[in-house]
Amino acid sequence: VVFEENHTQVVVPWWNLQLKHKTPTWAPEITG
């Protein structure tokens, strides 16, 4: 089985934008 990266190139920039304005105090609310 060959893994083709057809969606990951979009995920990384999106995730970086999501985390850009987050602080360490934000993480415990999400992770529990």
XYZ file of C-alpha atoms in Angstrom:
32
model
C 0.000 0.000 0.000
C 1.388 3.367 -1.015
C 0.514 6.378 1.112
C -0.195 9.452 -0.960
C -0.231 12.817 0.790
C -3.235 14.437 -0.814
C -4.773 16.081 2.257
C -1.872 16.717 4.626
C -0.575 19.695 2.666
C -3.754 21.550 3.661
C -3.831 20.386 7.277
C -0.466 21.848 8.314
C -1.173 25.482 7.278
C -4.696 25.212 8.747
C -3.370 23.873 12.055
C -0.703 26.588 12.229
C -3.411 29.223 11.778
C -5.513 27.593 14.499
C -2.626 27.613 16.975
C -1.279 31.052 16.097
C -3.172 32.891 18.833
C -3.522 30.052 21.347
C -1.811 30.133 24.729
C -0.786 27.345 27.135
C -3.851 28.132 29.261
C -6.067 27.114 26.323
C -4.755 23.539 26.139
C -6.087 22.057 29.434
C -9.654 23.047 28.528
C -9.419 21.012 25.333
C -7.373 18.044 26.573
C -9.080 17.669 29.939
